[in-house]
Coordinates of C-alpha atoms and ligand atoms in Angstrom, one line a residue:
M1 CA 4.0 -2.3 6.4
K2 CA 2.7 0.4 3.5
G3 CA 4.1 0.0 0.0
Q4 CA 6.1 -3.0 1.2
T5 CA 5.7 -6.4 -1.0
A6 CA 4.9 -9.9 0.2
I7 CA 4.9 -13.0 -1.4
I8 CA 2.5 -15.4 -0.1
T9 CA 2.7 -19.1 -1.8
G10 CA -0.5 -20.9 -2.2
S11 CA -2.6 -17.8 -1.9
A12 CA -5.3 -18.2 -4.2
R13 CA -7.5 -19.8 -1.7
G14 CA -7.7 -20.9 2.2
I15 CA -5.3 -19.3 4.6
G16 CA -3.3 -18.0 2.1
R17 CA -5.6 -16.0 0.1
T18 CA -7.2 -14.5 3.6
T19 CA -3.6 -13.5 4.5
A20 CA -3.1 -11.8 1.0
E21 CA -6.3 -9.6 1.5
E22 CA -5.1 -8.5 4.9
F23 CA -1.8 -7.5 3.6
A24 CA -3.5 -5.7 0.6
K25 CA -5.8 -3.9 3.0
R26 CA -2.8 -2.4 4.8
G27 CA -1.3 -1.0 1.5
V28 CA 0.9 -4.0 1.0
N29 CA 1.5 -5.1 -2.9
V30 CA 1.2 -8.8 -3.2
V31 CA 2.3 -11.8 -5.3
I32 CA 0.0 -14.5 -5.7
V33 CA 1.3 -17.8 -6.2
D34 CA -0.5 -20.9 -7.4
I35 CA 0.3 -24.0 -9.4
D36 CA -2.3 -22.8 -11.9
E37 CA -1.3 -19.9 -13.8
S38 CA -5.0 -18.6 -14.6
I39 CA -6.1 -19.1 -10.9
A40 CA -3.2 -17.0 -9.7
K41 CA -3.6 -14.6 -12.1
E42 CA -7.6 -14.0 -11.6
S43 CA -6.6 -13.8 -7.6
A44 CA -4.0 -11.2 -8.4
E45 CA -6.4 -9.2 -10.3
E46 CA -9.2 -9.4 -7.8
I47 CA -7.2 -8.5 -4.9
K48 CA -5.7 -5.5 -6.9
E49 CA -9.2 -4.4 -7.9
Q50 CA -10.7 -4.9 -4.6
F51 CA -8.1 -3.3 -2.3
G52 CA -6.4 -0.8 -4.9
V53 CA -2.9 -2.4 -4.5
A54 CA -0.2 -3.6 -7.1
S55 CA -0.6 -7.4 -7.6
L56 CA 1.0 -9.9 -9.3
G57 CA -0.2 -13.7 -10.1
V58 CA 2.8 -15.8 -10.8
K59 CA 2.4 -19.9 -11.6
A60 CA 4.9 -21.7 -9.4
D61 CA 5.1 -25.1 -7.9
V62 CA 6.9 -24.3 -5.1
S63 CA 8.9 -27.7 -5.1
K64 CA 10.7 -27.0 -8.4
P65 CA 14.0 -24.6 -7.8
E66 CA 13.6 -23.5 -11.5
D67 CA 9.9 -22.1 -10.7
V68 CA 10.8 -20.5 -7.7
K69 CA 13.7 -18.8 -9.0
V70 CA 11.3 -17.6 -11.8
L71 CA 9.0 -16.4 -9.1
F72 CA 11.5 -14.4 -7.4
E73 CA 12.8 -12.7 -10.6
E74 CA 9.3 -11.7 -11.6
A75 CA 8.8 -10.3 -8.2
V76 CA 11.9 -8.3 -8.0
K77 CA 11.2 -7.2 -11.8
K78 CA 7.9 -5.8 -10.8
F79 CA 8.5 -4.7 -7.1
E80 CA 12.5 -3.9 -6.9
K81 CA 12.2 -5.2 -3.4
V82 CA 10.5 -8.4 -1.5
E83 CA 10.3 -7.3 2.3
I84 CA 7.7 -10.3 3.4
L85 CA 7.5 -14.0 2.2
V86 CA 5.2 -16.0 3.7
N87 CA 5.7 -20.0 3.2
N88 CA 2.1 -21.0 3.1
A89 CA 1.8 -23.7 0.4
G90 CA 0.8 -27.1 1.6
I91 CA -0.7 -30.1 1.0
T92 CA -1.7 -33.4 3.1
R93 CA -1.6 -37.3 1.6
D94 CA -2.9 -39.0 4.7
N95 CA -2.3 -42.4 5.4
L96 CA -1.3 -45.1 8.2
L97 CA 2.4 -45.4 8.2
I98 CA 2.2 -49.1 7.1
R99 CA 0.2 -48.4 4.2
M100 CA 2.0 -44.6 3.1
K101 CA 3.5 -45.0 -0.2
D102 CA 6.9 -43.5 -1.1
E103 CA 5.1 -40.9 -3.3
E104 CA 2.8 -39.6 -0.4
W105 CA 5.8 -39.3 1.6
D106 CA 7.8 -37.6 -1.2
A107 CA 5.1 -35.2 -2.2
V108 CA 4.1 -33.6 1.4
L109 CA 7.9 -33.2 1.9
N110 CA 8.8 -31.4 -1.4
I111 CA 5.7 -28.9 -1.1
N112 CA 5.8 -28.3 2.6
L113 CA 9.4 -28.6 3.3
K114 CA 11.7 -28.3 0.4
G115 CA 9.2 -25.6 -1.2
A116 CA 9.7 -23.7 2.1
F117 CA 13.6 -24.1 1.9
L118 CA 13.5 -23.0 -1.9
C119 CA 11.7 -19.8 -1.4
S120 CA 13.4 -18.8 1.7
R121 CA 16.7 -19.6 0.1
E122 CA 15.4 -17.0 -2.9
A123 CA 14.2 -14.4 -0.7
V124 CA 17.3 -14.0 2.0
K125 CA 19.2 -12.9 -1.2
V126 CA 16.6 -10.2 -2.1
M127 CA 16.1 -9.4 1.8
S128 CA 19.9 -9.1 2.5
K129 CA 20.4 -6.4 0.0
I130 CA 18.1 -4.2 2.0
K131 CA 18.8 -5.7 5.5
Y132 CA 15.1 -6.1 6.2
G133 CA 13.0 -9.0 6.0
R134 CA 10.3 -11.1 7.7
I135 CA 9.8 -14.8 6.7
I136 CA 6.7 -16.3 8.1
N137 CA 6.3 -20.2 7.8
I138 CA 3.1 -21.8 8.1
A139 CA 3.5 -25.0 10.5
S140 CA 1.0 -27.1 12.3
V141 CA -0.1 -28.1 15.6
V142 CA 0.7 -31.7 14.4
A143 CA 4.3 -30.9 14.4
F144 CA 3.9 -30.8 18.2
I145 CA 1.5 -33.4 19.2
G146 CA 1.7 -35.7 16.2
N147 CA -1.4 -37.1 14.3
A148 CA -2.2 -40.8 13.2
G149 CA -2.5 -40.8 9.4
Q150 CA 0.0 -37.7 9.2
V151 CA 3.5 -39.4 9.4
N152 CA 4.6 -37.5 6.5
Y153 CA 2.8 -34.1 7.3
S154 CA 3.8 -34.0 11.0
A155 CA 7.2 -34.6 9.9
S156 CA 7.2 -31.8 7.1
K157 CA 6.0 -29.4 9.8
A158 CA 8.5 -30.3 12.2
G159 CA 11.1 -29.9 9.8
L160 CA 9.4 -26.3 9.0
V161 CA 9.9 -25.6 12.7
A162 CA 13.6 -26.5 13.0
M163 CA 14.3 -24.8 9.7
T164 CA 12.6 -21.6 11.0
K165 CA 14.7 -21.4 14.1
T166 CA 18.1 -22.4 12.2
I167 CA 17.2 -19.7 9.4
A168 CA 16.4 -16.8 12.1
K169 CA 20.0 -17.7 13.5
E170 CA 21.7 -17.3 10.1
Y171 CA 19.9 -14.2 9.1
A172 CA 19.2 -11.9 12.2
S173 CA 22.6 -10.1 11.4
R174 CA 20.9 -9.0 8.2
G175 CA 17.6 -7.7 9.8
I176 CA 15.8 -10.9 8.8
T177 CA 13.3 -12.4 11.0
V178 CA 12.1 -15.6 10.8
N179 CA 8.7 -16.8 12.5
A180 CA 6.3 -19.6 12.2
V181 CA 2.6 -19.5 12.8
A182 CA 1.3 -23.3 13.8
P183 CA -2.3 -23.5 13.1
G184 CA -4.6 -26.0 15.3
F185 CA -8.1 -26.9 13.1
I186 CA -8.6 -24.1 10.4
Q187 CA -12.0 -24.5 8.3
T188 CA -10.5 -24.7 5.0
A189 CA -10.9 -27.1 1.9
M190 CA -7.9 -28.9 3.4
T191 CA -10.1 -29.9 6.4
D192 CA -13.4 -29.8 4.8
K193 CA -12.6 -33.2 3.3
L194 CA -12.2 -35.0 6.9
P195 CA -14.9 -37.5 7.9
D196 CA -17.5 -35.8 10.2
K197 CA -16.2 -38.2 13.1
V198 CA -12.8 -36.7 13.0
K199 CA -14.2 -33.2 12.9
E200 CA -16.0 -34.1 16.0
E201 CA -13.1 -35.4 17.9
M202 CA -10.9 -32.7 17.0
L203 CA -13.5 -30.4 18.2
R204 CA -13.7 -31.8 21.8
M205 CA -10.1 -31.2 22.0
I206 CA -10.3 -27.6 21.8
P207 CA -11.1 -25.7 24.8
L208 CA -12.5 -22.5 22.5
S209 CA -14.9 -25.0 21.2
R210 CA -14.9 -24.0 18.0
F211 CA -12.6 -24.4 14.7
G212 CA -10.3 -22.1 13.5
T213 CA -10.9 -19.7 10.7
T214 CA -8.4 -18.2 8.1
Q215 CA -8.9 -14.8 9.7
D216 CA -7.5 -16.1 12.9
V217 CA -4.7 -17.2 11.3
A218 CA -4.1 -14.2 8.8
N219 CA -4.0 -12.1 12.0
A220 CA -1.1 -13.9 13.7
I221 CA 1.0 -13.4 10.3
I222 CA 0.2 -9.9 9.9
F223 CA 1.6 -9.3 13.2
L224 CA 4.7 -10.9 12.7
A225 CA 5.1 -9.4 9.3
L226 CA 4.8 -5.9 11.1
P227 CA 7.8 -3.5 11.1
E228 CA 7.2 -3.6 14.8
S229 CA 7.7 -7.0 15.5
G230 CA 11.4 -6.8 14.6
Y231 CA 12.6 -8.1 18.1
I232 CA 10.7 -11.3 17.7
T233 CA 12.6 -14.1 15.7
G234 CA 12.9 -18.0 15.8
Q235 CA 9.1 -18.3 17.5
V236 CA 6.1 -20.2 16.7
I237 CA 2.7 -18.4 17.6
H238 CA 0.1 -21.2 18.1
V239 CA -3.3 -20.5 16.8
N240 CA -5.2 -23.4 18.0
G241 CA -7.9 -22.3 20.1
G242 CA -6.0 -23.8 23.4
M243 CA -5.8 -27.4 21.4
Y244 CA -2.1 -27.6 22.6
M245 CA -0.5 -25.2 25.1
Ligands
LIG301 P1 -5.5 -24.9 1.1 O1 -7.1 -24.4 0.9 O2 -5.6 -26.7 0.7 O3 -4.8 -24.0 0.3 C1 -3.5 -24.3 -0.2 C2 -2.8 -23.7 -1.2 O4 -1.3 -24.1 -1.5 C3 -3.8 -23.9 -2.4 O5 -3.8 -22.8 -2.9 C4 -2.9 -24.9 -3.2 O6 -3.1 -24.6 -4.6 C5 -1.6 -24.4 -2.8 N1 -0.2 -25.4 -3.1 C6 -0.4 -26.5 -3.2 N2 0.7 -27.1 -3.8 C7 1.5 -26.0 -4.1 C8 2.6 -25.9 -4.8 N3 3.4 -27.3 -5.0 N4 3.1 -24.8 -5.2 C9 2.4 -24.0 -4.9 N5 1.3 -23.9 -4.2 C10 0.7 -24.8 -3.8 O7 -5.1 -25.1 2.5 P2 -4.9 -24.3 3.7 O8 -5.8 -25.1 4.7 O9 -5.5 -23.0 3.7 O10 -3.3 -24.3 4.3 C11 -2.4 -23.8 4.2 C12 -1.2 -23.8 5.2 O11 -2.1 -23.6 6.3 C13 -0.6 -25.0 4.5 O12 0.8 -25.3 5.0 C14 -1.3 -26.0 5.7 O13 -0.4 -27.3 5.9 C15 -1.4 -25.1 6.9 N6 -2.3 -25.7 8.1 C16 -3.8 -25.7 7.5 C17 -4.3 -26.3 8.6 C18 -5.7 -26.1 8.7 O14 -6.6 -26.9 9.7 N7 -6.3 -25.9 7.5 C19 -3.9 -26.5 10.1 C20 -2.6 -26.2 10.5 C21 -1.6 -25.9 9.1 P3 -4.2 -25.6 -5.4 O15 -5.7 -24.5 -5.1 O16 -4.2 -25.1 -7.0 O17 -4.5 -26.6 -4.9

């Protein structure tokens, strides 16, 4: 992968940040994407200094087509090519169905699903030119098992899995593989805010008896991004400690 370029959305912290660092360790130039410009630029600078790769920090809201267009324009301007896209940016706005507000539904679907659609649409244009690409979507175990309070989030992640398979079929002939990683319960800011009772219940459901780390998820993403993984497409790798088999 050395010398390639990876765009990782939502990569200033959490799973995205660890993934960006793992790419950088392998000599991959990284594009750090966050809604906050200073956070994106600071994170890109830190990674450049720590790992000695070229990096770019871009402010983009992945749910906005104009932002996503600019993101890819800036990436191509700096690196000429983009071989890897990780659609990682995601949010939760939990509520039981009866209380779920339209805005909560829209926010989650727009960022988690439409955001991945917009980024993938730009990515395939760039990747088709070099007849090579790796698109990796970060789904979730709840796409497969559901989760009370997450009607919006689980629908967005199930949509992402279906989208993964469709884009994999459409772009296989261009050398672009499209896969998903479905994390279980991973310790990040997203899960830190859950009540202790929910965390205890979750832990009981995990045969490996621990929550996952951002490193566990990044390892699977790196595997799918390798040139050697070119015969794997339209697949989901579950990283959940056995929570769902
Ligand atoms: P996180 O710590 O909350 O990080 C999410 C990142 O996405 C943040 O950097 C956030 O930026 C960014 N982001 C949010 N909205 C965005 C937007 N509109 N445009 C661009 N960036 C945006 O979350 P995480 O736990 O690492 O999760 C990463 C991915 O894994 C998500 O897709 C999540 O659904 C998925 N996942 C996580 C778990 C888990 O247990 N943690 C389990 C299954 C799946 P700000 O910092 O500016 O808000």
